[in-house]
Short mmCIF file of C-alpha atoms and ligand atoms in Angstrom, two decimals:
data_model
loop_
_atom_site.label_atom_id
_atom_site.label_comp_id
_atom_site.label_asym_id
_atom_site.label_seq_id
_atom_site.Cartn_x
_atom_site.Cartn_y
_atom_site.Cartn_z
CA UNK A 277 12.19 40.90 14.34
CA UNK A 278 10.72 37.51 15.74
CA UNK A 279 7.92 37.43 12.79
CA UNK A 280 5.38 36.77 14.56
CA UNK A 281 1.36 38.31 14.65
CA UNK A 282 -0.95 38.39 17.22
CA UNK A 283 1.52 38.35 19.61
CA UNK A 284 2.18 39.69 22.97
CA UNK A 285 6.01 39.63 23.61
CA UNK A 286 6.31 40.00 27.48
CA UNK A 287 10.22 39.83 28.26
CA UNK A 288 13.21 38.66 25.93
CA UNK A 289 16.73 37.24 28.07
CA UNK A 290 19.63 35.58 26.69
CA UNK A 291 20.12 32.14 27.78
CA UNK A 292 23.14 30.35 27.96
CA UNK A 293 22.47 26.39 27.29
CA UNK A 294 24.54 23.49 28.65
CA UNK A 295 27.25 23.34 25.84
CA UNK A 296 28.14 27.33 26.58
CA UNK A 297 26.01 27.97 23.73
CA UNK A 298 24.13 31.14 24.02
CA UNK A 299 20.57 31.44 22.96
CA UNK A 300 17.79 34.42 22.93
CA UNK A 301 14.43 33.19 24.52
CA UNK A 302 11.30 35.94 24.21
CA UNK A 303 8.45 35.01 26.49
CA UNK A 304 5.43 35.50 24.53
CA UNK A 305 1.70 34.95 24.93
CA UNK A 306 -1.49 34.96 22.53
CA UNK A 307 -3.16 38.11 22.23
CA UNK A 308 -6.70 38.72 23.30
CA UNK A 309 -8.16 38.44 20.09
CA UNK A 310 -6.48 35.18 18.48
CA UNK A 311 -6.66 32.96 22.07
CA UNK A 312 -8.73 30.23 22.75
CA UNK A 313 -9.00 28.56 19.13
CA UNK A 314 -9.41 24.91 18.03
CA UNK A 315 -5.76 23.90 16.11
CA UNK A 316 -7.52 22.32 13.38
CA UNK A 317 -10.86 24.34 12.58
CA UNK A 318 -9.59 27.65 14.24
CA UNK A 319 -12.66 28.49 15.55
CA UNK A 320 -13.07 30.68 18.99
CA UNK A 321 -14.21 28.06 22.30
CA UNK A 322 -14.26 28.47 26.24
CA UNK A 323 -10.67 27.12 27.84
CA UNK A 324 -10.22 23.31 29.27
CA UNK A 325 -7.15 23.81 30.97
CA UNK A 326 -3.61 25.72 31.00
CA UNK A 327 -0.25 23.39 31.25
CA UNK A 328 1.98 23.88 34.29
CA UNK A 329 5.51 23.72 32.05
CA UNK A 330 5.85 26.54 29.60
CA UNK A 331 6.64 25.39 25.90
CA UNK A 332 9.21 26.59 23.54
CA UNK A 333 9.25 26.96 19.61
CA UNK A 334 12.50 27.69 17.61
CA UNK A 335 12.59 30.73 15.48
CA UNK A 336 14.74 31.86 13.15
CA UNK A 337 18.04 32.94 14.31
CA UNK A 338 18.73 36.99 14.97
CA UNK A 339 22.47 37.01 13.57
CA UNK A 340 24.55 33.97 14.62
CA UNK A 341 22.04 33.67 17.96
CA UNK A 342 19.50 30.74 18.05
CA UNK A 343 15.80 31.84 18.80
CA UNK A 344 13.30 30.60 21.35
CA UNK A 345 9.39 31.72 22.01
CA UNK A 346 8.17 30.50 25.11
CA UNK A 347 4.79 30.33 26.04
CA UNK A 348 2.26 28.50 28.28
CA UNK A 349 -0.13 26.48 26.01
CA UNK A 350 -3.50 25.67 26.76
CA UNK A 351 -6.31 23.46 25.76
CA UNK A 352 -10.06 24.34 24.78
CA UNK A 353 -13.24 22.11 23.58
CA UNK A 354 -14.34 22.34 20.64
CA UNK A 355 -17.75 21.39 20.10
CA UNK A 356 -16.52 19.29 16.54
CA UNK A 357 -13.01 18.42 17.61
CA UNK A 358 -13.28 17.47 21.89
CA UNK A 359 -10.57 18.64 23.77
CA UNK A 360 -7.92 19.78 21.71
CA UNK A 361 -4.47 22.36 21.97
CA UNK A 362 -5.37 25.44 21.20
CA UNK A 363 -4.02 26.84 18.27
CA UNK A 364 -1.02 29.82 18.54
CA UNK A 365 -0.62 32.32 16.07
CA UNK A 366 3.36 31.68 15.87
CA UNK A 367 3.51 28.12 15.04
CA UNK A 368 1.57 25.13 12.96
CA UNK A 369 0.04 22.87 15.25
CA UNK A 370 2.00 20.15 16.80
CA UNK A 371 5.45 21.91 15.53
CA UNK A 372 8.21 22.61 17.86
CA UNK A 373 9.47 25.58 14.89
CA UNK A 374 7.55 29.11 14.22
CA UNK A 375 6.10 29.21 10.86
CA UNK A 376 8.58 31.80 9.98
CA UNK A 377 10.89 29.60 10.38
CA UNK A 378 9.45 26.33 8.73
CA UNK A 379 8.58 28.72 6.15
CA UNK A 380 11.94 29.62 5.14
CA UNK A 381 13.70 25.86 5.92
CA UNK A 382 10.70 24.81 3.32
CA UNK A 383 11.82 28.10 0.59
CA UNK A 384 15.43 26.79 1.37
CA UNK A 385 14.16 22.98 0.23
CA UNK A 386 13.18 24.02 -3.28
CA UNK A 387 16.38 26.29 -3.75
CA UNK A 388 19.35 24.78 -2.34
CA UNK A 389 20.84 21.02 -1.60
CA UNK A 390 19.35 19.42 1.83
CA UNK A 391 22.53 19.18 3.50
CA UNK A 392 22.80 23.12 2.88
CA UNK A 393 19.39 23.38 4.59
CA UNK A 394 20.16 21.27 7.60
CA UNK A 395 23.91 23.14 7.94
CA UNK A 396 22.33 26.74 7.54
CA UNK A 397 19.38 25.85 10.03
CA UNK A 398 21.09 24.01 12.01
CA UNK A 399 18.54 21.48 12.03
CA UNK A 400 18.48 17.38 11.69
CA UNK A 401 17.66 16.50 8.43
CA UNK A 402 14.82 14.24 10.07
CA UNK A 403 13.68 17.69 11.38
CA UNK A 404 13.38 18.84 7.49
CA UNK A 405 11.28 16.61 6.40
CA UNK A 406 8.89 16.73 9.18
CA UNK A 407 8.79 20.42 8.19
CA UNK A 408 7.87 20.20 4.54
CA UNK A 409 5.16 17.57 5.32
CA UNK A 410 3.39 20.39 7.70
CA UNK A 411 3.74 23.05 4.67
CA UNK A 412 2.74 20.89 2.39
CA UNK A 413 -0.12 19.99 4.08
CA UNK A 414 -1.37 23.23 5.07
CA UNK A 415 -0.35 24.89 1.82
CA UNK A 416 -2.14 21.81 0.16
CA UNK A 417 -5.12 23.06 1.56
CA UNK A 418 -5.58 26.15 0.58
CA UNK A 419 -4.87 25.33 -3.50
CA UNK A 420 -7.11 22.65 -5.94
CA UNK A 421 -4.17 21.41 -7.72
CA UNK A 422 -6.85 19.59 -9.64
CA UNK A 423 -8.51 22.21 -11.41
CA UNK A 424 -8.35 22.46 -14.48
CA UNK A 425 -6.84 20.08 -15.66
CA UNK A 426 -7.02 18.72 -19.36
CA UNK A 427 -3.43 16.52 -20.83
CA UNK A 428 -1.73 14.31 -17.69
CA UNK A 429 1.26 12.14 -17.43
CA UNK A 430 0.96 9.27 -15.05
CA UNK A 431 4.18 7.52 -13.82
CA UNK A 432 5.26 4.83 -11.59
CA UNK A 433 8.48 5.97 -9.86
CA UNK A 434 10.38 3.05 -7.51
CA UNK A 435 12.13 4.61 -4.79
CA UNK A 436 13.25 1.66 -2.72
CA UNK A 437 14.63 -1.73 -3.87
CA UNK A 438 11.99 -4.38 -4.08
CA UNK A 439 9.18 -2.91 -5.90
CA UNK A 440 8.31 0.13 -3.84
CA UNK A 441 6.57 2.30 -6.08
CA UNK A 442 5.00 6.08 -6.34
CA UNK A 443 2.43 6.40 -8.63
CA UNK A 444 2.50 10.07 -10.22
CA UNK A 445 0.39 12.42 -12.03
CA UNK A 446 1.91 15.44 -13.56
CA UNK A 447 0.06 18.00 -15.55
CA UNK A 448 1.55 18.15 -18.85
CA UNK A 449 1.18 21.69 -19.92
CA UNK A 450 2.51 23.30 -16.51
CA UNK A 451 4.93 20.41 -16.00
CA UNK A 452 3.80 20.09 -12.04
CA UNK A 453 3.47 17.55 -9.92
CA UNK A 454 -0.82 17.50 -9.40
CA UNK A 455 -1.18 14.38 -7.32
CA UNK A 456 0.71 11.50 -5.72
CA UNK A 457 -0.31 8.52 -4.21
CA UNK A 458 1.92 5.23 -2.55
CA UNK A 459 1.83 1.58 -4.55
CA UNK A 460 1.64 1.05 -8.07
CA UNK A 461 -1.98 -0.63 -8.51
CA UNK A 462 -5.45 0.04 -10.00
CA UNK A 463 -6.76 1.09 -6.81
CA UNK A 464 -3.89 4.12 -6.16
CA UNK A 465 -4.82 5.36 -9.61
CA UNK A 466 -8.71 4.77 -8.87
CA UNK A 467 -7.90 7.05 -5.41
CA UNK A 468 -6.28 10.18 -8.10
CA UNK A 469 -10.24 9.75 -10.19
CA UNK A 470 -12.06 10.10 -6.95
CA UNK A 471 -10.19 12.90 -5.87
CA UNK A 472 -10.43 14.44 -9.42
CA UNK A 473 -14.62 13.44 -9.63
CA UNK A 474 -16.14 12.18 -12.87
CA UNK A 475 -16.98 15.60 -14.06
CA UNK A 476 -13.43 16.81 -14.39
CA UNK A 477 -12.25 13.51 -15.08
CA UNK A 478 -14.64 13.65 -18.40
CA UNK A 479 -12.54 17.08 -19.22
CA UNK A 480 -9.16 15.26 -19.56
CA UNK A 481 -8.51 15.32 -23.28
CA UNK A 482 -5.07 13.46 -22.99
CA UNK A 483 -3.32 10.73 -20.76
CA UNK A 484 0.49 9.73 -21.49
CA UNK A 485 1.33 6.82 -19.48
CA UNK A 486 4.03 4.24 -19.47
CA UNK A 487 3.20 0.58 -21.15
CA UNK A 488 1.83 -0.62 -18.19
CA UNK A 489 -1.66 -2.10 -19.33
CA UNK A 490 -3.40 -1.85 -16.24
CA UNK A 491 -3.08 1.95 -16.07
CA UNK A 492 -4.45 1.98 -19.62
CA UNK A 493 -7.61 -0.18 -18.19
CA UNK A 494 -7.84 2.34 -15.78
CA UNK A 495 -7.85 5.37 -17.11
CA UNK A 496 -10.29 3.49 -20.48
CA UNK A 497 -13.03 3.23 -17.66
CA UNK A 498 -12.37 6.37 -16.04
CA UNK A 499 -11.62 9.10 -18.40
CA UNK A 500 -12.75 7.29 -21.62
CA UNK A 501 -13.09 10.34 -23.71
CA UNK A 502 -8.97 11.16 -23.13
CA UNK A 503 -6.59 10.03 -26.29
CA UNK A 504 -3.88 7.29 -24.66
CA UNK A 505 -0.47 8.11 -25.12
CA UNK A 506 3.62 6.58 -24.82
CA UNK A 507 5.40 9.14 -23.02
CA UNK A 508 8.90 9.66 -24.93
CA UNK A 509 10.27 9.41 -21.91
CA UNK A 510 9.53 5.99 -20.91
CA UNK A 511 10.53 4.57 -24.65
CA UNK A 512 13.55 6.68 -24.97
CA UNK A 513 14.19 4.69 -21.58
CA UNK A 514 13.41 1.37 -23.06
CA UNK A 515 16.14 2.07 -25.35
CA UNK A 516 18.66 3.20 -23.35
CA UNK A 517 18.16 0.03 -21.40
CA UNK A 518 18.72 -1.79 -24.83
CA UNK A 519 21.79 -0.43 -25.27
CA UNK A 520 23.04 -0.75 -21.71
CA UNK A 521 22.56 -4.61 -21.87
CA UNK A 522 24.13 -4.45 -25.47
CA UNK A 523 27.19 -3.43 -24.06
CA UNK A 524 27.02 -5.58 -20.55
CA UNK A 525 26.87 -8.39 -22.62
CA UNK A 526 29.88 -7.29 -24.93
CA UNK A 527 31.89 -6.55 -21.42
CA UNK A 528 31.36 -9.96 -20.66
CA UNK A 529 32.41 -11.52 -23.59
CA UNK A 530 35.57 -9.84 -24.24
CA UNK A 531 36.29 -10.27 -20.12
CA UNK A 532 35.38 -13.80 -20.78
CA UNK A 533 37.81 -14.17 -23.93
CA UNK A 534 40.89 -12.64 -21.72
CA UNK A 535 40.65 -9.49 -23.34
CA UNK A 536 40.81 -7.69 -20.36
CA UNK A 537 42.09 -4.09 -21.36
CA UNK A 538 39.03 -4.05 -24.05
CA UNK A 539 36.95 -5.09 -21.55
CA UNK A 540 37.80 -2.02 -19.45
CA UNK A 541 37.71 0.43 -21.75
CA UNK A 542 34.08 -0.62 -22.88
CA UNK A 543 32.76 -0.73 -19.51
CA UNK A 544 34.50 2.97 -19.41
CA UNK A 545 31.93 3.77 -22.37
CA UNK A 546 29.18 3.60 -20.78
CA UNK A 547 28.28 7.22 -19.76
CA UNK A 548 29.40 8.11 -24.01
CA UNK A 549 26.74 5.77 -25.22
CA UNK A 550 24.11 6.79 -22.88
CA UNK A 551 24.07 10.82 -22.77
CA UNK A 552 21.98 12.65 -25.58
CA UNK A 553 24.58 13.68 -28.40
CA UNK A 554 24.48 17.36 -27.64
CA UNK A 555 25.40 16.92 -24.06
CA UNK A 556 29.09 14.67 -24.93
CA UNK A 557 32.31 16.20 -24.03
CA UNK A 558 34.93 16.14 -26.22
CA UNK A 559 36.38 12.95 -25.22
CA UNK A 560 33.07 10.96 -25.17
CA UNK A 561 32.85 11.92 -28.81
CA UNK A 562 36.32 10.48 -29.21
CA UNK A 563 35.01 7.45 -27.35
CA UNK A 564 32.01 7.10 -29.65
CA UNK A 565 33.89 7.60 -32.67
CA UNK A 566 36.41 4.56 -31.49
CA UNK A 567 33.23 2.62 -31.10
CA UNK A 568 32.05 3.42 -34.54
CA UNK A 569 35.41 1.63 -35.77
CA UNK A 570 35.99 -1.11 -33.33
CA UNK A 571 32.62 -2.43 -32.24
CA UNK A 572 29.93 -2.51 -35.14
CA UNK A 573 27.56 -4.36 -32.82
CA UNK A 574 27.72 -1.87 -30.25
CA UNK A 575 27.59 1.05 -32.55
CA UNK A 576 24.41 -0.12 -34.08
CA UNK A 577 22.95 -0.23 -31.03
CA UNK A 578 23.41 3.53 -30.52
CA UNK A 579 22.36 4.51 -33.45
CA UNK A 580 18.88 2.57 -32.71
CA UNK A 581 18.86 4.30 -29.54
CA UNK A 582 19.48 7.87 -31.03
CA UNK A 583 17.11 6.82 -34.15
CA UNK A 584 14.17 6.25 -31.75
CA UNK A 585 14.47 9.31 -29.68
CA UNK A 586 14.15 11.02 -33.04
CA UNK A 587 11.30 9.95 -34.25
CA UNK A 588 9.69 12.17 -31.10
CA UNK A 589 10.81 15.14 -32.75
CA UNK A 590 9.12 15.10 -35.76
CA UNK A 591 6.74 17.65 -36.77
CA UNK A 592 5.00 15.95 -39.26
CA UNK A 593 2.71 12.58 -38.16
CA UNK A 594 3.47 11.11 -41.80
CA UNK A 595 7.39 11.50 -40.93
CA UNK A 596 7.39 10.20 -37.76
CA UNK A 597 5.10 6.79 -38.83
CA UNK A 598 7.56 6.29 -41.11
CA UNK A 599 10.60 7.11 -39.04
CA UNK A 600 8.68 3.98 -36.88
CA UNK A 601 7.61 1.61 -39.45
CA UNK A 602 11.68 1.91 -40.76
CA UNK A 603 12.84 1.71 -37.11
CA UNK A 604 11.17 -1.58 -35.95
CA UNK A 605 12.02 -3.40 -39.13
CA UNK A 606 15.93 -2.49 -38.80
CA UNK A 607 15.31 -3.30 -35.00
CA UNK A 608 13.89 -6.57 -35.98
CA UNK A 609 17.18 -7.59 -38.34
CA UNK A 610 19.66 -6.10 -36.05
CA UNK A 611 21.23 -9.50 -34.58
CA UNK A 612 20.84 -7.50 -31.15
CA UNK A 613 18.45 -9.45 -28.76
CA UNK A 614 17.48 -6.92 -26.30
CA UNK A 615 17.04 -4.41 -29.50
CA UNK A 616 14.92 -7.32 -31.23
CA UNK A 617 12.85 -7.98 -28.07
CA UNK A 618 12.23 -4.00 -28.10
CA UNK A 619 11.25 -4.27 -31.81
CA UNK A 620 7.98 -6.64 -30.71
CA UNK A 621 7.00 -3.72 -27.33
CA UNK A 622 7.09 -0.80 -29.66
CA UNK A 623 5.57 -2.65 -32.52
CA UNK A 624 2.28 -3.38 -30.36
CA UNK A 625 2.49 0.26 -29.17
CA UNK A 626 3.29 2.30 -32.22
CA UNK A 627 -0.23 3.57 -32.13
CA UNK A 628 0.15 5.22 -28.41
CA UNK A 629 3.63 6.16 -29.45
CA UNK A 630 2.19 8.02 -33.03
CA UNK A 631 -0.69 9.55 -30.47
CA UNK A 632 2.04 11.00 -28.35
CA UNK A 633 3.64 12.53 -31.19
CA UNK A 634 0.38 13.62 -33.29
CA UNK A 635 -0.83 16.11 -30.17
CA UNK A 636 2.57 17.36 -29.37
CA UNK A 637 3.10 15.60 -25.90
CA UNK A 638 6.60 14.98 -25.88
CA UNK A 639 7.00 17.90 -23.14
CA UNK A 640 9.98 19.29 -22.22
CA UNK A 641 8.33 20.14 -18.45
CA UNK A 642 6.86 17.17 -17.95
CA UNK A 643 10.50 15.36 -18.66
CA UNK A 644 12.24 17.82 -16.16
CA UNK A 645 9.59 16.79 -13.73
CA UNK A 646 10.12 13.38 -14.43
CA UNK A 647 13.64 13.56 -14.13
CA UNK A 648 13.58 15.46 -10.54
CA UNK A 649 11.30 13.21 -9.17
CA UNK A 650 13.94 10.04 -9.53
CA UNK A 651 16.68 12.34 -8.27
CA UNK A 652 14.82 12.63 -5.35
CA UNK A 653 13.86 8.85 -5.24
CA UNK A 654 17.62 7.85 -5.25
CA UNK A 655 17.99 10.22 -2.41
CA UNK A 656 15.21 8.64 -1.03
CA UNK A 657 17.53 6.73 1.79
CA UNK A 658 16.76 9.30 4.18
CA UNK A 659 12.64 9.21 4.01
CA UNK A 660 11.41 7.78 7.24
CA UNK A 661 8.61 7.18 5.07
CA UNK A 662 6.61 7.04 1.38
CA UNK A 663 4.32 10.55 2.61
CA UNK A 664 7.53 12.09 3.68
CA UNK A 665 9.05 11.37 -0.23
CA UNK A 666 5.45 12.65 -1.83
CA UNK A 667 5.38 15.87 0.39
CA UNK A 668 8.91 16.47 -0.36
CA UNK A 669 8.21 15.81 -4.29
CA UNK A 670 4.87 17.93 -3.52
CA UNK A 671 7.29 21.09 -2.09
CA UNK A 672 9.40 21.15 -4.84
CA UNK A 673 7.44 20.15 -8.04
CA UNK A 674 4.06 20.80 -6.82
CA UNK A 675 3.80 24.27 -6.64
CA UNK A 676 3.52 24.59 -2.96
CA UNK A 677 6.54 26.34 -2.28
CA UNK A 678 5.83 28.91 0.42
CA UNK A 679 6.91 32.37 -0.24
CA UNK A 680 9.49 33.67 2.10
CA UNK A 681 8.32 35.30 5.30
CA UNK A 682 8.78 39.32 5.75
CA UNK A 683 8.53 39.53 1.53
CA UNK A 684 5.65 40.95 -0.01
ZN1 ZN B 272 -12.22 22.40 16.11
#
């Protein structure tokens, strides 16, 4: 009932705490076999000392009653680590939670919202993500999320104002998160090639990357034997920002002019201009159709947006270079700066973009992945800290989700 092994339960009371709140504390100690270990290599040493003050771990609740284990913990030497805890079979070291228990706030993570989490396990959300970064890490270590890898996606992901940045890699054929590292700069992404080694490194056949140049120096030195890619993503989102300042700009003249009610119902358009067709309700597709009529400018600029996206969908490389070629010329004549200024970025990457579309790497996985990792990044206001955002990303995108105790 507690979930725990190698465990001697000696006596289990209810408690009542100082709110009235009543709680179930088991007094527990290690058994025989499993005492006197070092917390971090495990391994079997003679005892330091004992502490005075018994300790307590939370543990999953039995019904609507809050769980304690109490136990004395000790210390031993080990002859690699000094004098360290000892480790107990019930809990990670340095947790004040059973593993059951971090196990299943962790399982919770990756399936449910965190304010469900906190509410069901009536934990502080500061609490939660202290949890996932001792899963992830021990789960972490058990894996090589490296292995075998051959076609990656590297991405810089902001998750604070004023240039905070992730840096990402994401295998593209499984769509998880492999590695992730804090600050956009050559040396982060030099860190992800030591950890992979030169030998795997040499095994990448494919790298999609945003424009940034310096990952492209990177990764010529490091993995020079991988084809370079555009990730769709990235230049559909070049686009969309096109478009976006299109209509900014048309908001502000019309505001600007007097035209207030226009103004309005433009600035109302945004969310119509910027979804994928498919995804419109009915009355966006009203709005886009008014558009169509009313605003020429702005209605060219969708098109341009929707025109470029499609060129990623091509089966055929000869299609899609055309597609391109015809794209930045009517880019280039469209009277739409931001659209004109994107005309001269895609020009000087239509090979990576052709690459990208040649080998099939506009992957659906890799997108999804893309687009949880910002959706955690905007939630990002309640990271103490940049590991606590990568072991969170790690949890849920990584692979690392633990299964949930008592299953088999
Ligand atoms: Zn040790």
């Amino acid at each position: 009932m507690l979930g725990v092994e190698h465990t001697v339960i000696e006596s289990v009371d209810l408690e009542t705490d100082g709110r009235g709140q009543e709680m179930l504390v088991a007094q527990v100690r290690v058994k025989a076999g499993a005492a006197r270990r070092c917390s971090r290599c495990r391994r079997r040493f003679p005892g330091y000392d004992t502490s005075p003050t018994p300790r307590r771990w939370r543990g999953l609740d039995l019904g609507t009653t809050p769980v304690y284990l109490q136990a004395t913990t000790s210390r031993v030497t080990c002859r690699e680590h000094g004098v360290v805890v000892a480790a107990v079979p019930w809990a990670r070291p340095g947790s004040r939670f059973t593993t059951a228990f971090e196990d299943t706030a962790a399982w919770l993570v990756c399936h449910a919202t965190l304010s469900v989490v906190a509410m069901l396990l009536r934990v502080a959300w500061r609490s939660v993500a202290d949890i996932v970064t001792r899963v992830v890490a021990d789960r972490a270590a058990t894996v090589d999320r490296l292995a075998g890898l051959r076609r990656i996606g590297i991405d810089e992901i902001s998750y604070r104002k004023g240039q905070r940045y992730l840096l990402c890699v994401v295998d593209h054929d499984t769509g998880r998160l492999v590695w992730a590292g804090k600050n956009r700069t050559q040396e982060t992404l030099g860190r992800f090639f030591d950890d992979l080694g030169a030998d795997r490194a040499a095994q990448l056949t494919h790298v999609c990357a945003d424009g940034a140049q310096w990952i492209h120096d990177v990764v010529a030195v490091r993995a020079p034997k991988a084809v370079v890619c555009l990730d769709a993503f990235h230049v559909v989102a070049w686009a969309t920002e096109a478009l976006d300042q299109v209509r900014r700009t048309m908001v502000n003249r019309l505001r600007a002019g007097g035209h207030h009610d226009e103004a309005t119902a433009l600035k109302g358009s945004r969310w119509a201009l910027l979804k994928n067709p498919p995804n419109l309700t009915g009355d966006q597709r009203a709005t886009l159709a008014g558009i169509a009529k009313a605003n020429g400018g702005l209605y060219r600029a969708y098109l341009l947006k929707e025109q470029l996206r499609a060129i990623f969908q091509a089966v055929e490389l000869t299609d899609a270079r055309a597609l391109l070629g015809g794209w930045i010329a009517w880019a280039r004549r469209c009277r739409l700066e931001p659209f004109v200024t994107l005309a001269k970025t895609i020009k000087n990457y239509q090979k990576l973009i052709l690459n990208a579309v040649e080998h099939g790497l506009s992957n659906a996985r890799s997108e999804a992945t893309n687009t949880h990792l910002r959706l955690l990044t905007r939630r990002a206001y309640g990271y103490h800290s940049p590991e606590a955002l990568i072991a969170m990303a790690d949890l849920t995108r990584g692979g690392l989700c633990p299964p949930l105790p008592g299953r088999s």
